[in-house]
Short mmCIF file of C-alpha atoms in Angstrom, two decimals:
data_model
loop_
_atom_site.label_atom_id
_atom_site.label_comp_id
_atom_site.label_asym_id
_atom_site.label_seq_id
_atom_site.Cartn_x
_atom_site.Cartn_y
_atom_site.Cartn_z
CA MET A 24 48.84 -3.51 64.04
CA GLN A 25 48.03 -2.68 60.34
CA TYR A 26 47.70 -5.42 58.00
CA LYS A 27 50.00 -4.79 54.83
CA LEU A 28 48.06 -4.91 51.69
CA GLU A 29 49.12 -7.63 49.11
CA TYR A 30 48.07 -5.27 46.27
CA ASP A 31 48.58 -1.30 45.41
CA GLU A 32 45.25 -0.22 46.05
CA ALA A 33 45.82 2.85 43.96
CA ASP A 34 46.40 0.82 40.77
CA PRO A 35 43.44 -0.85 39.03
CA ILE A 36 45.57 -3.43 37.34
CA SER A 37 47.39 -4.48 40.71
CA ILE A 38 43.87 -4.86 42.13
CA GLU A 39 42.78 -6.92 39.13
CA GLU A 40 45.83 -9.05 39.21
CA TYR A 41 45.13 -9.66 42.91
CA GLY A 42 41.66 -10.56 42.32
CA LYS A 43 42.43 -12.86 39.77
CA LYS A 44 43.92 -15.16 42.23
CA LEU A 45 40.20 -15.85 43.51
CA VAL A 46 39.64 -17.99 40.29
CA GLY A 47 38.63 -21.56 40.92
CA LYS A 48 38.14 -21.06 44.96
CA THR A 49 34.93 -21.20 46.60
CA PHE A 50 33.99 -18.45 49.13
CA ALA A 51 34.48 -21.21 51.82
CA GLU A 52 38.31 -21.74 50.97
CA VAL A 53 38.79 -17.82 50.78
CA CYS A 54 37.48 -17.78 54.36
CA VAL A 55 39.79 -20.75 55.36
CA GLU A 56 42.91 -19.39 53.66
CA ASP A 57 42.52 -15.64 55.48
CA ASP A 58 43.34 -15.31 59.28
CA ILE A 59 40.45 -13.32 60.49
CA THR A 60 42.43 -12.12 63.30
CA LYS A 61 44.64 -10.01 60.85
CA ALA A 62 41.61 -8.53 58.89
CA MET A 63 41.19 -5.73 60.97
CA VAL A 64 38.36 -4.26 59.21
CA VAL A 65 36.23 -7.00 60.15
CA ARG A 66 33.62 -6.66 62.90
CA GLU A 67 31.50 -9.73 62.87
CA ILE A 68 34.49 -12.12 63.85
CA ASN A 69 32.06 -14.65 65.90
CA ASN A 70 29.95 -16.59 63.37
CA TYR A 71 31.25 -14.57 60.43
CA GLU A 72 30.75 -17.42 57.97
CA ALA A 73 27.48 -18.57 59.06
CA LYS A 74 26.22 -15.01 58.70
CA HIS A 75 27.38 -14.04 55.35
CA GLU A 76 26.30 -17.54 53.90
CA ASN A 77 22.73 -16.39 54.85
CA LYS A 78 20.64 -16.00 51.25
CA LYS A 79 18.82 -13.41 52.93
CA ARG A 80 21.85 -11.08 53.64
CA LYS A 81 21.72 -9.28 50.35
CA GLY A 82 25.42 -8.49 49.46
CA GLY A 83 26.65 -11.06 51.80
CA LEU A 84 29.14 -12.68 49.62
CA GLY A 85 30.34 -9.21 48.21
CA GLU A 86 31.20 -8.14 51.75
CA LEU A 87 33.27 -11.44 52.35
CA ILE A 88 35.57 -10.72 49.30
CA GLU A 89 35.90 -7.11 50.29
CA GLU A 90 36.55 -7.94 54.32
CA ARG A 91 38.21 -11.44 54.16
CA TYR A 92 39.93 -10.89 50.42
CA PHE A 93 40.77 -7.33 49.89
CA HIS A 94 40.80 -6.58 53.77
CA TYR A 95 38.64 -3.40 53.50
CA GLU A 96 35.85 -2.64 55.30
CA ALA A 97 32.65 -2.68 53.34
CA ASN A 98 30.43 0.19 53.22
CA ASN A 99 27.60 2.05 51.42
CA ASP A 100 29.75 4.97 50.48
CA ALA A 101 28.82 6.69 46.92
CA LYS A 102 32.54 6.68 46.29
CA PRO A 103 33.86 3.77 44.52
CA ASP A 104 35.28 1.01 46.76
CA PHE A 105 38.79 1.16 45.79
CA GLU A 106 38.59 4.81 45.86
CA LYS A 107 42.27 5.64 44.89
CA ALA A 108 42.12 3.78 41.85
CA GLY A 109 38.63 4.65 40.77
CA VAL A 110 37.49 0.73 40.98
CA GLU A 111 34.42 -0.35 42.46
CA LEU A 112 34.15 -3.82 43.30
CA LYS A 113 30.88 -6.04 42.28
CA VAL A 114 30.62 -9.82 43.20
CA THR A 115 27.92 -11.37 40.61
CA PRO A 116 26.60 -14.64 40.10
CA TYR A 117 26.19 -16.40 36.41
CA LYS A 118 24.62 -19.46 35.51
CA ILE A 119 24.90 -22.60 33.21
CA ASN A 120 21.57 -22.94 31.25
CA LYS A 121 20.27 -26.26 30.31
CA ASN A 122 21.35 -25.91 26.27
CA GLY A 123 24.92 -25.09 27.70
CA THR A 124 24.90 -21.05 27.17
CA ILE A 125 25.74 -19.23 29.73
CA SER A 126 24.06 -16.04 31.38
CA ALA A 127 24.00 -13.70 34.29
CA LYS A 128 21.91 -14.68 36.90
CA GLU A 129 20.69 -11.14 37.78
CA ARG A 130 21.12 -7.54 36.83
CA LEU A 131 24.09 -5.66 38.58
CA ILE A 132 23.03 -3.21 41.32
CA LEU A 133 25.05 0.20 41.14
CA THR A 134 23.80 2.54 43.82
CA MET A 135 20.60 3.25 45.13
CA ILE A 136 18.69 6.23 43.21
CA ASP A 137 18.04 9.43 45.26
CA TYR A 138 15.28 10.84 43.76
CA TYR A 139 15.85 14.42 45.16
CA SER A 140 19.68 14.46 44.34
CA VAL A 141 19.79 12.51 41.01
CA VAL A 142 17.62 15.40 39.21
CA ASN A 143 20.44 17.71 39.53
CA GLU A 144 23.22 15.30 38.43
CA THR A 145 24.79 15.18 35.29
CA PHE A 146 25.79 12.05 34.04
CA VAL A 147 29.52 12.11 34.47
CA GLU A 148 29.17 13.76 37.92
CA SER A 149 26.34 11.52 38.88
CA HIS A 150 27.16 8.99 41.60
CA MET A 151 26.06 6.17 39.37
CA TRP A 152 28.64 6.85 36.71
CA GLN A 153 31.34 6.96 39.68
CA LYS A 154 30.49 3.27 40.50
CA ALA A 155 29.99 2.12 36.86
CA ARG A 156 32.85 3.58 34.71
CA LEU A 157 35.31 1.03 36.20
CA ILE A 158 34.50 -2.34 37.81
CA LEU A 159 36.51 -5.22 39.01
CA LEU A 160 33.45 -8.06 38.14
CA ILE A 161 34.01 -11.22 40.33
CA TYR A 162 31.76 -13.78 38.60
CA TYR A 163 30.98 -16.88 40.80
CA LEU A 164 28.95 -19.84 39.27
CA TYR A 165 25.46 -20.19 40.79
CA GLN A 166 24.13 -23.77 41.20
CA LYS A 167 20.71 -24.59 42.29
CA GLU A 168 21.77 -27.76 43.69
CA ILE A 169 24.18 -26.39 45.93
CA GLU A 170 22.64 -25.45 49.40
CA ASN A 171 25.48 -23.54 50.99
CA ARG A 172 26.36 -20.44 48.56
CA LEU A 173 29.80 -20.45 50.52
CA ASP A 174 30.65 -23.34 48.38
CA TYR A 175 29.48 -21.55 44.91
CA LYS A 176 33.00 -21.24 42.87
CA ILE A 177 34.40 -18.04 41.52
CA GLY A 178 34.73 -18.47 37.57
CA TYR A 179 35.86 -14.96 36.40
CA VAL A 180 37.86 -12.04 37.78
CA LYS A 181 38.07 -9.23 35.61
CA LEU A 182 38.14 -5.17 35.35
CA PHE A 183 35.42 -3.86 33.17
CA SER A 184 34.71 -0.50 31.73
CA PRO A 185 31.75 -0.08 29.26
CA PRO A 186 33.19 0.47 26.03
CA GLU A 187 32.49 4.12 24.28
CA GLN A 188 29.51 2.88 22.19
CA ASP A 189 27.78 1.44 25.22
CA ILE A 190 28.53 4.47 27.36
CA LYS A 191 26.34 6.93 24.90
CA ILE A 192 23.43 4.61 25.38
CA ILE A 193 23.89 4.25 29.04
CA GLU A 194 24.26 8.12 29.24
CA GLN A 195 20.75 8.40 27.62
CA ASP A 196 19.35 6.20 29.72
CA PHE A 197 20.40 7.85 32.72
CA TYR A 198 18.69 11.12 31.64
CA VAL A 199 15.54 8.99 30.60
CA ILE A 200 15.39 8.09 34.58
CA SER A 201 16.18 11.27 35.55
CA GLU A 202 13.59 13.12 33.15
CA LYS A 203 10.89 10.72 34.27
CA ILE A 204 11.63 11.68 38.17
CA ARG A 205 11.68 15.55 37.25
CA ALA A 206 8.18 15.15 35.43
CA GLY A 207 7.09 13.52 38.96
CA LYS A 208 6.88 10.15 37.46
CA ALA A 209 9.07 8.04 39.91
CA HIS A 210 6.24 5.91 40.79
CA GLU A 211 6.07 4.64 37.23
CA LEU A 212 9.73 4.03 36.35
CA SER A 213 10.36 0.60 34.82
CA GLU A 214 13.31 -1.03 33.25
CA SER A 215 11.84 -1.25 30.29
CA ASP A 216 11.94 2.37 29.82
CA THR A 217 15.56 2.15 28.88
CA LEU A 218 18.25 0.12 26.84
CA TYR A 219 21.40 -0.89 29.41
CA LEU A 220 21.00 1.25 32.41
CA GLY A 221 17.86 0.25 34.62
CA ALA A 222 15.73 1.82 37.36
CA ALA A 223 15.35 -1.61 39.27
CA PRO A 224 13.09 -2.04 42.22
CA LYS A 225 15.21 -2.47 45.47
CA ALA A 226 12.91 -2.60 48.53
CA SER A 227 12.82 -5.26 51.74
CA SER A 228 9.29 -5.42 51.06
CA SER A 229 6.81 -4.98 48.15
CA ARG A 230 5.09 -2.22 50.40
CA ASP A 231 7.98 -0.04 50.90
CA ARG A 232 7.60 3.47 49.41
CA ARG A 233 9.72 6.72 49.35
CA LYS A 234 8.80 10.38 48.85
CA GLN A 235 9.73 11.75 45.30
CA PRO A 236 10.36 15.53 44.95
CA PHE A 237 8.02 16.45 42.07
CA SER A 238 4.59 14.49 43.17
CA SER A 239 3.10 13.62 46.31
CA GLU A 240 2.64 9.96 45.06
CA LEU A 241 5.18 7.76 46.91
CA ALA A 242 7.39 5.76 44.51
CA LYS A 243 9.30 2.35 45.35
CA PRO A 244 12.87 2.51 46.10
CA ARG A 245 14.96 1.84 42.88
CA ALA A 246 18.47 1.50 42.46
CA PHE A 247 20.59 2.29 39.06
CA ALA A 248 21.44 -1.06 37.63
CA PHE A 249 23.03 -2.91 34.34
CA LYS A 250 20.02 -5.07 33.23
CA ASN A 251 20.52 -8.67 33.32
CA SER A 252 20.65 -9.03 29.35
CA TYR A 253 23.49 -6.14 29.58
CA MET A 254 25.45 -8.35 32.16
CA THR A 255 24.73 -11.49 30.04
CA TYR A 256 26.12 -9.78 27.19
CA VAL A 257 29.16 -8.35 29.19
CA LEU A 258 29.98 -12.10 30.54
CA ASN A 259 30.25 -13.55 27.06
CA ASN A 260 31.41 -10.94 25.17
CA TYR A 261 33.92 -8.89 27.46
CA ILE A 262 34.61 -11.44 30.26
CA ILE A 263 34.84 -15.03 29.11
CA PRO A 264 37.86 -15.09 26.24
CA GLY A 265 37.22 -16.49 23.04
CA LYS A 266 33.40 -15.92 22.83
CA ILE A 267 32.04 -14.80 19.37
CA THR A 268 29.87 -11.18 19.45
CA TYR A 269 26.72 -10.38 17.60
CA GLU A 270 26.89 -7.82 14.83
CA PRO A 271 26.35 -4.37 16.04
CA ILE A 272 23.97 -2.08 14.40
CA ILE A 273 25.97 1.01 14.87
CA LYS A 274 29.10 0.34 13.42
CA GLY A 275 30.84 3.94 13.76
CA LYS A 276 29.97 7.06 15.49
CA ALA A 277 25.94 7.83 15.30
CA GLU A 278 24.91 11.43 15.08
CA VAL A 279 21.62 10.51 16.66
CA SER A 280 20.48 8.18 19.58
CA PHE A 281 20.60 4.49 19.04
CA GLU A 282 16.46 4.31 18.65
CA ASN A 283 16.40 7.04 16.44
CA TYR A 284 19.22 5.65 14.52
CA VAL A 285 17.06 2.50 14.01
CA VAL A 286 13.73 4.14 13.28
CA GLU A 287 15.43 6.67 10.30
CA LYS A 288 17.10 3.47 9.02
CA ILE A 289 13.87 1.44 8.57
CA ASN A 290 12.23 4.21 7.46
CA THR A 291 14.56 4.69 4.37
CA TYR A 292 12.50 1.43 3.29
CA CYS A 293 9.04 2.64 4.20
CA GLY A 294 6.62 1.78 1.26
CA TYR A 295 8.61 -1.12 0.11
CA THR A 296 6.42 -4.52 -0.54
CA VAL A 297 7.79 -7.75 1.18
CA LYS A 298 8.68 -8.97 -2.31
CA LYS A 299 10.52 -6.00 -3.02
CA LEU A 300 12.37 -6.33 0.30
CA CYS A 301 13.37 -9.73 -0.60
CA GLU A 302 14.76 -8.78 -3.97
CA GLU A 303 16.69 -5.95 -2.37
CA PHE A 304 18.48 -7.98 0.22
CA GLN A 305 18.74 -11.43 -2.03
CA ILE A 306 16.26 -13.56 -0.11
CA ASP A 307 14.12 -16.33 -1.32
CA ILE A 308 10.70 -15.26 -1.32
CA GLN A 309 9.31 -18.80 -2.47
CA LYS A 310 11.08 -20.55 0.57
CA LYS A 311 8.79 -20.58 3.59
CA THR A 312 11.14 -18.61 5.88
CA LYS A 313 10.10 -18.45 9.35
CA ASN A 314 9.84 -14.69 10.80
CA LEU A 315 10.34 -13.50 7.35
CA GLU A 316 9.38 -9.56 7.93
CA ALA A 317 11.43 -9.71 11.30
CA MET A 318 14.45 -10.97 9.29
CA LEU A 319 13.80 -8.15 6.56
CA ALA A 320 13.94 -5.62 9.61
CA TYR A 321 17.48 -7.12 10.48
CA ARG A 322 18.74 -6.90 6.96
CA ILE A 323 17.68 -3.34 6.55
CA LEU A 324 19.60 -2.73 9.95
CA GLY A 325 22.91 -4.39 8.11
CA ILE A 326 22.51 -7.55 10.62
CA LYS A 327 23.07 -10.91 8.74
CA GLY A 328 21.54 -12.95 11.33
CA ASN A 329 18.86 -12.70 13.58
CA HIS A 330 20.60 -11.09 16.80
CA ALA A 331 21.91 -7.70 16.97
CA GLU A 332 24.27 -6.95 19.66
CA GLU A 333 22.41 -4.03 20.72
CA PHE A 334 19.34 -5.53 20.99
CA GLU A 335 20.94 -8.29 23.06
CA LYS A 336 22.62 -6.15 25.37
CA ALA A 337 19.10 -4.24 25.74
CA ASN A 338 16.70 -7.08 26.09
CA ILE A 339 14.72 -5.53 22.87
CA ALA A 340 12.54 -8.05 21.55
CA VAL A 341 11.44 -7.56 18.17
CA LYS A 342 8.02 -8.10 17.03
CA THR A 343 6.31 -7.80 13.34
CA ILE A 344 2.87 -6.47 13.26
CA ARG A 345 0.62 -6.75 10.09
CA ILE A 346 -2.36 -4.24 9.61
CA GLU A 347 -5.13 -5.20 7.44
CA LYS A 348 -6.68 -3.09 4.75
CA ASN A 349 -9.51 -2.17 7.25
CA ASN A 350 -6.93 -0.90 9.61
CA LYS A 351 -7.29 -3.69 12.10
CA ILE A 352 -5.08 -6.33 13.53
CA ARG A 353 -5.96 -9.86 13.18
CA GLU A 354 -3.40 -11.52 15.29
CA ASN A 355 -2.88 -11.12 19.13
CA MET A 356 0.75 -10.72 20.45
CA SER A 357 1.78 -14.16 22.46
CA PHE A 358 4.38 -14.76 25.14
CA PRO A 359 6.31 -17.59 26.35
CA THR A 360 4.25 -20.00 27.81
CA PHE A 361 3.82 -20.31 31.66
CA LYS A 362 4.14 -23.39 33.99
CA PHE A 363 0.74 -24.08 35.99
CA LYS A 364 2.64 -24.94 38.99
CA GLU A 365 5.16 -22.29 38.82
CA LEU A 366 2.68 -19.42 38.60
CA VAL A 367 0.51 -20.61 41.37
CA GLN A 368 3.63 -19.94 43.57
CA GLU A 369 4.50 -16.57 42.67
CA GLU A 370 3.27 -13.09 43.85
CA TRP A 371 2.66 -10.45 40.75
CA ASP A 372 5.28 -8.09 42.07
CA ASP A 373 8.13 -11.09 41.11
CA SER A 374 6.09 -12.72 38.56
CA ILE A 375 7.91 -14.49 35.61
CA PHE A 376 5.37 -12.60 33.23
CA GLY A 377 5.01 -9.20 35.51
CA ASN A 378 8.83 -9.40 35.28
CA TYR A 379 8.97 -9.90 31.71
CA LEU A 380 6.88 -7.19 30.73
CA ARG A 381 8.83 -4.67 33.08
CA GLU A 382 12.22 -5.38 31.57
CA THR A 383 11.64 -5.79 28.20
CA ARG A 384 11.68 -3.06 25.48
CA PHE A 385 9.95 -4.28 22.23
CA LEU A 386 10.43 -2.86 18.64
CA PHE A 387 7.35 -3.24 16.47
CA VAL A 388 8.11 -3.41 12.65
CA VAL A 389 4.67 -2.69 11.31
CA TYR A 390 3.36 -3.82 7.75
CA LYS A 391 0.24 -3.26 6.07
CA TYR A 392 -1.72 -4.81 3.19
CA ASP A 393 -2.29 -2.25 0.48
CA ARG A 394 -5.33 -2.19 -1.97
CA GLU A 395 -4.07 -4.78 -4.06
CA SER A 396 -3.23 -6.95 -0.81
CA GLU A 397 0.56 -6.65 -1.16
CA LEU A 398 2.03 -6.34 2.26
CA ARG A 399 4.26 -3.15 2.64
CA LEU A 400 6.68 -2.07 5.16
CA LYS A 401 5.01 1.04 7.24
CA GLY A 402 7.83 1.79 9.41
CA CYS A 403 8.84 0.86 13.32
CA GLN A 404 8.49 2.42 16.77
CA PHE A 405 10.25 1.24 20.17
CA TRP A 406 7.47 0.43 22.80
CA ASN A 407 7.20 -0.67 26.29
CA ILE A 408 4.11 -1.12 28.39
CA PRO A 409 2.72 1.78 30.14
CA TYR A 410 2.91 1.57 33.94
CA LYS A 411 -0.78 1.68 34.12
CA ASP A 412 -1.87 -0.99 31.98
CA LEU A 413 0.77 -3.29 33.50
CA GLU A 414 -0.12 -2.59 37.07
CA GLY A 415 -3.66 -2.45 36.33
CA ASP A 416 -5.41 -4.48 33.51
CA VAL A 417 -2.25 -7.04 33.06
CA LYS A 418 -1.93 -7.37 36.81
CA SER A 419 -5.83 -8.47 37.09
CA VAL A 420 -5.45 -10.92 34.40
CA TRP A 421 -2.39 -12.41 35.90
CA GLU A 422 -4.48 -12.55 39.36
CA ALA A 423 -7.25 -13.94 37.80
CA THR A 424 -5.45 -16.90 36.23
CA LYS A 425 -3.58 -17.81 39.39
CA GLN A 426 -6.91 -17.56 41.23
CA VAL A 427 -8.39 -19.90 38.47
CA MET A 428 -5.68 -22.65 39.07
CA LEU A 429 -5.80 -22.26 42.90
CA ASP A 430 -9.74 -22.83 42.64
CA GLY A 431 -9.40 -25.62 40.09
CA LEU A 432 -9.44 -25.03 36.63
CA LYS A 433 -12.96 -25.71 35.05
CA ILE A 434 -13.11 -27.52 31.73
CA GLU A 435 -16.27 -28.08 29.68
CA VAL A 436 -16.55 -29.84 26.20
CA ARG A 437 -19.26 -28.55 23.99
CA ASN A 438 -19.82 -29.87 20.71
CA GLY A 439 -16.44 -31.61 20.85
CA LYS A 440 -14.45 -28.58 21.80
CA ASN A 441 -12.90 -27.84 25.25
CA TYR A 442 -13.71 -24.71 26.61
CA ASN A 443 -12.33 -23.42 29.96
CA ASN A 444 -12.48 -20.49 32.51
CA PHE A 445 -9.20 -19.01 32.04
CA PRO A 446 -9.65 -14.84 31.18
CA LYS A 447 -10.48 -14.49 28.04
CA ALA A 448 -10.14 -11.43 25.15
CA SER A 449 -13.62 -10.29 25.67
CA ASP A 450 -12.91 -9.97 29.68
CA ASN A 451 -10.19 -7.43 29.37
CA PRO A 452 -9.18 -4.50 27.32
CA VAL A 453 -5.31 -5.53 27.32
CA CYS A 454 -4.72 -9.04 27.57
CA HIS A 455 -5.93 -12.44 28.03
CA VAL A 456 -4.97 -16.01 28.49
CA ARG A 457 -5.18 -18.63 25.34
CA PRO A 458 -3.71 -21.79 24.12
CA HIS A 459 0.04 -21.70 22.85
CA ALA A 460 0.86 -25.32 22.51
CA ARG A 461 1.91 -27.61 19.27
CA ASN A 462 -1.15 -30.03 19.94
CA ALA A 463 -3.45 -31.43 22.45
CA LYS A 464 -0.84 -33.69 23.53
CA ASP A 465 1.71 -30.49 24.02
CA THR A 466 0.81 -29.89 27.91
CA TYR A 467 1.88 -28.96 31.41
CA ASP A 468 0.46 -30.52 34.68
CA LEU A 469 -2.16 -28.48 36.59
CA PRO A 470 -1.85 -27.78 40.39
CA ASP A 471 -4.23 -30.61 41.08
CA GLY A 472 -2.26 -33.30 38.82
CA ARG A 473 -4.47 -33.08 35.79
CA LYS A 474 -2.77 -32.46 32.16
CA PHE A 475 -3.95 -29.14 30.06
CA PRO A 476 -2.38 -28.15 26.89
CA LYS A 477 -0.09 -25.24 27.36
CA GLN A 478 -1.28 -21.74 27.82
CA CYS A 479 0.37 -18.50 27.54
CA PHE A 480 -0.42 -14.61 28.11
CA TRP A 481 -1.55 -12.92 25.05
CA LEU A 482 -1.99 -9.05 24.31
CA ASN A 483 -5.04 -8.23 22.62
CA ASN A 484 -4.76 -7.48 18.81
CA SER A 485 -7.27 -4.28 19.51
CA TYR A 486 -4.78 -3.13 22.35
CA ILE A 487 -1.90 -3.33 20.22
CA LEU A 488 -3.34 -1.58 17.70
CA SER A 489 -4.21 1.36 20.00
CA GLN A 490 -0.50 1.43 21.09
CA LEU A 491 0.67 1.96 17.45
CA GLU A 492 1.48 5.69 16.10
CA LYS A 493 -1.26 6.89 14.07
CA ARG A 494 1.17 7.18 10.84
CA PHE A 495 0.93 3.65 10.72
CA LEU A 496 -2.84 3.73 9.99
CA GLU A 497 -2.58 6.51 7.17
CA LYS A 498 -3.32 5.29 3.73
#
């Protein structure tokens, strides 16, 4: 006997209204309330809950909602889950951070990238867009202290369709990815290539590889995914009611791509001194304003604060760079501190620092001192670390850092100063490890129990200089 559905499978609103009844329930309660014998789509009646509780079973919670609540058979079809309504169902976690803010726990996987077919697809007709154009998002609260994931509670259920201004950027991202594959560089794909839509690694092991059409080099399996940063923005601004949004950079329709719009906007003030920019945007230059040069870039882009909607969605980090009169850069570029005990437990392919560089796109805002030692705006460029640098020099520094801690950090005092054997700037052309602590008492525990001042990875100033567009070095 066919089970009668409690919603209209051809009506997105009916599907959403039925889905909203999940709010406040745990996955275990969904199983208890459903009579498994009625769910004719379920193939695994024996030990169903135990099998779906298994954290190693990717998509297990999504399958459970599909089969035990909506009563359709989970599949890997390229078509939307609710085909008649054109709605895709996605079950995804969020978390409450220590400071009380709410963020997505992970990126949202949409569909696997078929390297051979995607290069012949248009955005509108692509398998990815069929999955992404209308999604029923079911957010559940991830809590580390809860051991059985069936006890996670569902917090939000809502239909989501990317707004028009996002679709334009998502489309650009799609073509950036497909063009890189067409260029025979599927093995060099990185989430930092794009803004909202990423090419996320999706393999059962780090050794998995697939053939690609325009190169003999094997590539990691990847999936189209909305980035973690984009999903955090979606959660806080489209899903949770009453949240305040950040200011957008583009407030109407733009005739050019987002990145070109930003570059052109900042270029209109090229040659202005910092003093002149402060006058232009009514900033008191006498006050010691932290990150003044970055603040000026936000003001040029029409942003009153230090957060722009598009930057938050795309995980774009704004970094200001000062070029000296002699065309050198004095400062190295720092990143968040790492915890010694955590790093030694990591593997490179899923390391915090490696993932940060894989997933972050940077906006370099460049200033240069003129002959009179006045700091002038030279312009900006978007940048992400090249694949060969990340998987070559950066990886080797990361591995050397881990090995130093596994062997036991060597500390030597000479002339009253502490010296250690972490990788130095002279050891590697791209990056090194240096202190990033407020003072000597600002420490983390080493794996052997000793306390040591906080450290972070730094990109070498000479490397940053080599990555800048040549126009910034012109007089």
